[in-house]
Amino acid sequence: MIRHPNRRRIVAWVLAATASIGLLAACNPKQIDAFVKSSGGVDGLTANLKGAFGSVDQPKEIEMGRGVAETLLGARPLHDDPALQRYVNEVGAWVASQSERADLPWRFGVNDSDHVNAFAAPGGIIIVTRGMLRLLENEAELAGVLGHEVGHVVRKHHLNAMKKGAWTNLLGAGASAATAGKGGGALVDALVGPTKELYSRGLDKDDEYEADRVGVVLATRAGYDPYGLAGALQTLGKIKADDPYLALLTKTHPNPGQRLDRLGEAMGENLTRFEAQPRNEARFAAAVKALRTAKPD
């Protein structure tokens, strides 16, 4: 299961990326300040972090993902429905098993938010909102949505975003807070902030388009109707763009029409021979029945 938030975990994996940094786990604020200074100040620490991000191995990636997931779950906890959590995990794990990174410890969760969205964290942690589940019409659509998020992990989109400097620039600001005398607490706060910033800003459009393509392929390999993700995008496209429950999704993704156009270009007629594969409407309806009858917050 995905554990509840622990903001210091995010600092742990970031600091673990630099040489001898594991020693900082038990350091006090003065020791952290001293470490930043001994690393060459803000510029030196940032350079070390950039170098470390260029060679993130799988264990580090998994640890990073846990920190990211815990930060995301700090806003909304997991939805209290064990049966639904098991169902989404079963569908997601089966879709993820079709990828070239099937060996990751994949975990899927439904968070307690009525906003329509889904998130992927490095290392194989996927979170979908209960608002998204209410919107979907069948299991093939769920498989497509989860496949899209799996695609982000498989293609290491979030790790690549970090390498491009989106994180390290902000980490430099965190180091500045420490060297300015604000202590370890300020550094912790500044290191947690970039996680939220990355997920509120979103990835590059090309990453989203690639994740759509990967998601369709994985869902099809898993035995689902290949047009499940397209069906979900069509439903999203019918909702007004200024709907408050779509605000973050709209901000972080290309609009559904653009995504459908790109998918259409990529898929062509290649997957029509699989369109008779099941959508599993009845099983999906049974799994989300309690969710749909409950009133939104």
Short mmCIF file of C-alpha atoms in Angstrom, two decimals, residues 47-246:
data_model
loop_
_atom_site.label_atom_id
_atom_site.label_comp_id
_atom_site.label_asym_id
_atom_site.label_seq_id
_atom_site.Cartn_x
_atom_site.Cartn_y
_atom_site.Cartn_z
CA ALA A 47 26.07 20.92 -9.97
CA ASN A 48 26.33 17.76 -7.87
CA LEU A 49 22.58 17.23 -8.03
CA LYS A 50 22.53 17.71 -11.79
CA GLY A 51 25.23 15.12 -12.17
CA ALA A 52 23.45 12.70 -9.86
CA PHE A 53 20.17 13.05 -11.72
CA GLY A 54 21.96 11.97 -14.88
CA SER A 55 22.57 8.50 -13.46
CA VAL A 56 19.52 7.55 -11.42
CA ASP A 57 19.40 3.77 -11.05
CA GLN A 58 16.18 1.82 -10.49
CA PRO A 59 16.38 1.61 -6.67
CA LYS A 60 16.88 5.38 -6.49
CA GLU A 61 14.02 5.92 -8.93
CA ILE A 62 11.72 3.81 -6.76
CA GLU A 63 12.69 5.74 -3.64
CA MET A 64 12.16 9.02 -5.47
CA GLY A 65 8.71 7.88 -6.52
CA ARG A 66 7.74 7.13 -2.94
CA GLY A 67 8.67 10.64 -1.92
CA VAL A 68 6.73 12.14 -4.82
CA ALA A 69 3.66 10.01 -4.08
CA GLU A 70 3.71 10.92 -0.41
CA THR A 71 3.86 14.59 -1.30
CA LEU A 72 0.92 14.22 -3.69
CA LEU A 73 -1.07 12.29 -1.11
CA GLY A 74 -0.46 15.10 1.33
CA ALA A 75 -3.15 17.05 -0.49
CA ARG A 76 -5.72 14.25 -0.62
CA PRO A 77 -5.47 10.82 1.06
CA LEU A 78 -6.42 7.51 -0.49
CA HIS A 79 -10.13 6.85 -0.93
CA ASP A 80 -11.49 4.58 1.82
CA ASP A 81 -12.76 1.67 -0.26
CA PRO A 82 -10.49 -1.41 -0.09
CA ALA A 83 -12.47 -3.30 -2.75
CA LEU A 84 -12.14 -0.43 -5.23
CA GLN A 85 -8.43 -0.08 -4.44
CA ARG A 86 -7.91 -3.79 -5.13
CA TYR A 87 -9.82 -3.57 -8.39
CA VAL A 88 -7.83 -0.61 -9.70
CA ASN A 89 -4.59 -2.30 -8.64
CA GLU A 90 -5.54 -5.48 -10.49
CA VAL A 91 -6.36 -3.63 -13.71
CA GLY A 92 -3.30 -1.40 -13.44
CA ALA A 93 -0.89 -4.21 -12.61
CA TRP A 94 -2.12 -6.24 -15.59
CA VAL A 95 -1.66 -3.28 -17.94
CA ALA A 96 1.78 -2.50 -16.51
CA SER A 97 2.84 -6.13 -16.92
CA GLN A 98 2.59 -5.62 -20.69
CA SER A 99 5.35 -2.98 -20.60
CA GLU A 100 9.11 -3.35 -20.85
CA ARG A 101 9.35 -2.33 -17.18
CA ALA A 102 7.12 -5.04 -15.76
CA ASP A 103 9.69 -5.69 -13.02
CA LEU A 104 8.97 -2.40 -11.23
CA PRO A 105 6.96 -2.67 -7.98
CA TRP A 106 3.85 -1.19 -9.58
CA ARG A 107 1.24 0.18 -7.20
CA PHE A 108 -2.02 1.92 -8.02
CA GLY A 109 -4.26 3.97 -5.78
CA VAL A 110 -7.49 5.97 -5.92
CA ASN A 111 -7.23 9.23 -4.03
CA ASP A 112 -10.09 10.99 -2.29
CA SER A 113 -10.50 13.87 -4.75
CA ASP A 114 -13.48 14.76 -6.91
CA HIS A 115 -11.22 16.54 -9.39
CA VAL A 116 -10.68 14.68 -12.66
CA ASN A 117 -7.04 13.64 -12.94
CA ALA A 118 -4.42 10.91 -12.68
CA PHE A 119 -0.74 11.07 -11.73
CA ALA A 120 2.38 8.96 -12.18
CA ALA A 121 5.41 8.97 -9.92
CA PRO A 122 8.82 7.57 -10.87
CA GLY A 123 9.32 3.94 -9.99
CA GLY A 124 5.78 2.73 -10.69
CA ILE A 125 3.31 4.49 -8.39
CA ILE A 126 0.10 5.62 -10.10
CA ILE A 127 -2.70 7.64 -8.52
CA VAL A 128 -6.10 8.19 -10.13
CA THR A 129 -8.74 10.41 -8.58
CA ARG A 130 -12.22 9.21 -7.69
CA GLY A 131 -13.44 12.07 -9.89
CA MET A 132 -11.77 10.42 -12.87
CA LEU A 133 -13.32 7.06 -12.02
CA ARG A 134 -16.77 8.63 -11.90
CA LEU A 135 -16.20 10.00 -15.39
CA LEU A 136 -15.10 6.75 -17.02
CA GLU A 137 -17.64 4.39 -18.56
CA ASN A 138 -15.89 1.02 -18.69
CA GLU A 139 -12.78 -0.94 -17.79
CA ALA A 140 -11.18 -0.41 -21.21
CA GLU A 141 -11.24 3.32 -20.55
CA LEU A 142 -9.70 2.78 -17.13
CA ALA A 143 -7.01 0.59 -18.70
CA GLY A 144 -6.28 3.33 -21.22
CA VAL A 145 -5.99 6.02 -18.54
CA LEU A 146 -3.77 3.84 -16.35
CA GLY A 147 -1.78 2.84 -19.42
CA HIS A 148 -1.12 6.52 -20.13
CA GLU A 149 0.30 6.96 -16.63
CA VAL A 150 2.32 3.75 -16.93
CA GLY A 151 3.71 5.23 -20.14
CA HIS A 152 5.08 8.20 -18.21
CA VAL A 153 6.96 5.85 -15.90
CA VAL A 154 8.17 3.55 -18.67
CA ARG A 155 9.52 6.48 -20.67
CA LYS A 156 10.88 8.16 -17.49
CA HIS A 157 9.21 11.44 -18.36
CA HIS A 158 9.37 12.87 -14.85
CA LEU A 159 12.99 11.84 -14.40
CA ASN A 160 13.85 13.49 -17.70
CA ALA A 161 12.06 16.66 -16.63
CA MET A 162 14.28 16.74 -13.55
CA LYS A 163 17.38 16.29 -15.68
CA LYS A 164 16.40 19.22 -17.87
CA GLY A 165 16.82 21.43 -14.86
CA ALA A 166 13.27 22.14 -13.73
CA TRP A 167 14.10 20.68 -10.33
CA THR A 168 17.73 21.54 -9.88
CA ASN A 169 17.10 25.26 -10.35
CA LEU A 170 14.57 25.14 -7.55
CA LEU A 171 16.85 22.96 -5.45
CA GLY A 172 19.42 25.70 -5.71
CA ALA A 173 16.88 28.03 -4.15
CA GLY A 174 16.46 25.52 -1.37
CA ALA A 175 20.19 25.43 -0.76
CA SER A 176 20.21 29.23 -0.72
CA ALA A 177 17.66 29.16 2.06
CA ALA A 178 19.97 26.99 4.11
CA THR A 179 23.13 29.00 3.50
CA ALA A 180 21.27 32.22 4.24
CA GLY A 181 20.88 30.99 7.79
CA LYS A 182 17.29 29.78 7.63
CA GLY A 183 18.42 26.31 8.66
CA GLY A 184 17.47 22.76 7.74
CA GLY A 185 13.73 23.37 8.09
CA ALA A 186 13.79 25.93 5.29
CA LEU A 187 15.80 23.54 3.15
CA VAL A 188 13.24 20.79 3.73
CA ASP A 189 10.40 23.13 2.74
CA ALA A 190 12.22 24.29 -0.37
CA LEU A 191 12.97 20.72 -1.47
CA VAL A 192 9.37 19.56 -1.04
CA GLY A 193 8.05 22.51 -3.04
CA PRO A 194 9.55 21.46 -6.40
CA THR A 195 7.55 18.23 -6.36
CA LYS A 196 4.29 20.12 -6.23
CA GLU A 197 5.55 22.63 -8.78
CA LEU A 198 6.43 19.95 -11.31
CA TYR A 199 3.05 18.25 -10.98
CA SER A 200 1.08 21.50 -11.06
CA ARG A 201 2.97 22.77 -14.12
CA GLY A 202 2.88 19.50 -16.03
CA LEU A 203 5.20 17.78 -18.47
CA ASP A 204 5.98 18.75 -22.04
CA LYS A 205 3.16 18.22 -24.52
CA ASP A 206 5.26 15.72 -26.45
CA ASP A 207 5.58 13.62 -23.29
CA GLU A 208 1.80 13.58 -22.93
CA TYR A 209 1.30 12.59 -26.55
CA GLU A 210 3.86 9.79 -26.19
CA ALA A 211 2.19 8.54 -23.01
CA ASP A 212 -1.12 8.42 -24.91
CA ARG A 213 0.44 6.23 -27.59
CA VAL A 214 2.10 3.95 -25.05
CA GLY A 215 -1.13 3.72 -23.06
CA VAL A 216 -3.11 2.57 -26.08
CA VAL A 217 -0.53 -0.08 -26.96
CA LEU A 218 -0.36 -1.42 -23.39
CA ALA A 219 -4.14 -1.55 -22.99
CA THR A 220 -4.42 -3.38 -26.31
CA ARG A 221 -1.73 -5.88 -25.31
CA ALA A 222 -3.64 -6.41 -22.06
CA GLY A 223 -6.65 -7.52 -24.09
CA TYR A 224 -8.82 -4.40 -23.94
CA ASP A 225 -10.60 -2.48 -26.65
CA PRO A 226 -7.80 -0.22 -27.97
CA TYR A 227 -10.17 2.75 -28.17
CA GLY A 228 -10.69 2.96 -24.42
CA LEU A 229 -8.39 5.95 -23.91
CA ALA A 230 -9.92 7.68 -26.92
CA GLY A 231 -13.36 7.17 -25.38
CA ALA A 232 -12.20 8.77 -22.13
CA LEU A 233 -10.74 11.72 -24.05
CA GLN A 234 -14.00 12.16 -25.95
CA THR A 235 -15.88 12.35 -22.65
CA LEU A 236 -13.37 14.90 -21.31
CA GLY A 237 -13.80 16.93 -24.47
CA LYS A 238 -17.53 17.30 -23.81
CA ILE A 239 -16.94 18.98 -20.44
CA LYS A 240 -16.56 22.76 -20.36
CA ALA A 241 -12.92 23.76 -20.16
CA ASP A 242 -13.63 26.11 -17.25
CA ASP A 243 -15.17 23.37 -15.11
CA PRO A 244 -13.39 23.71 -11.74
CA TYR A 245 -13.04 19.93 -11.43
CA LEU A 246 -10.97 19.92 -14.63
#
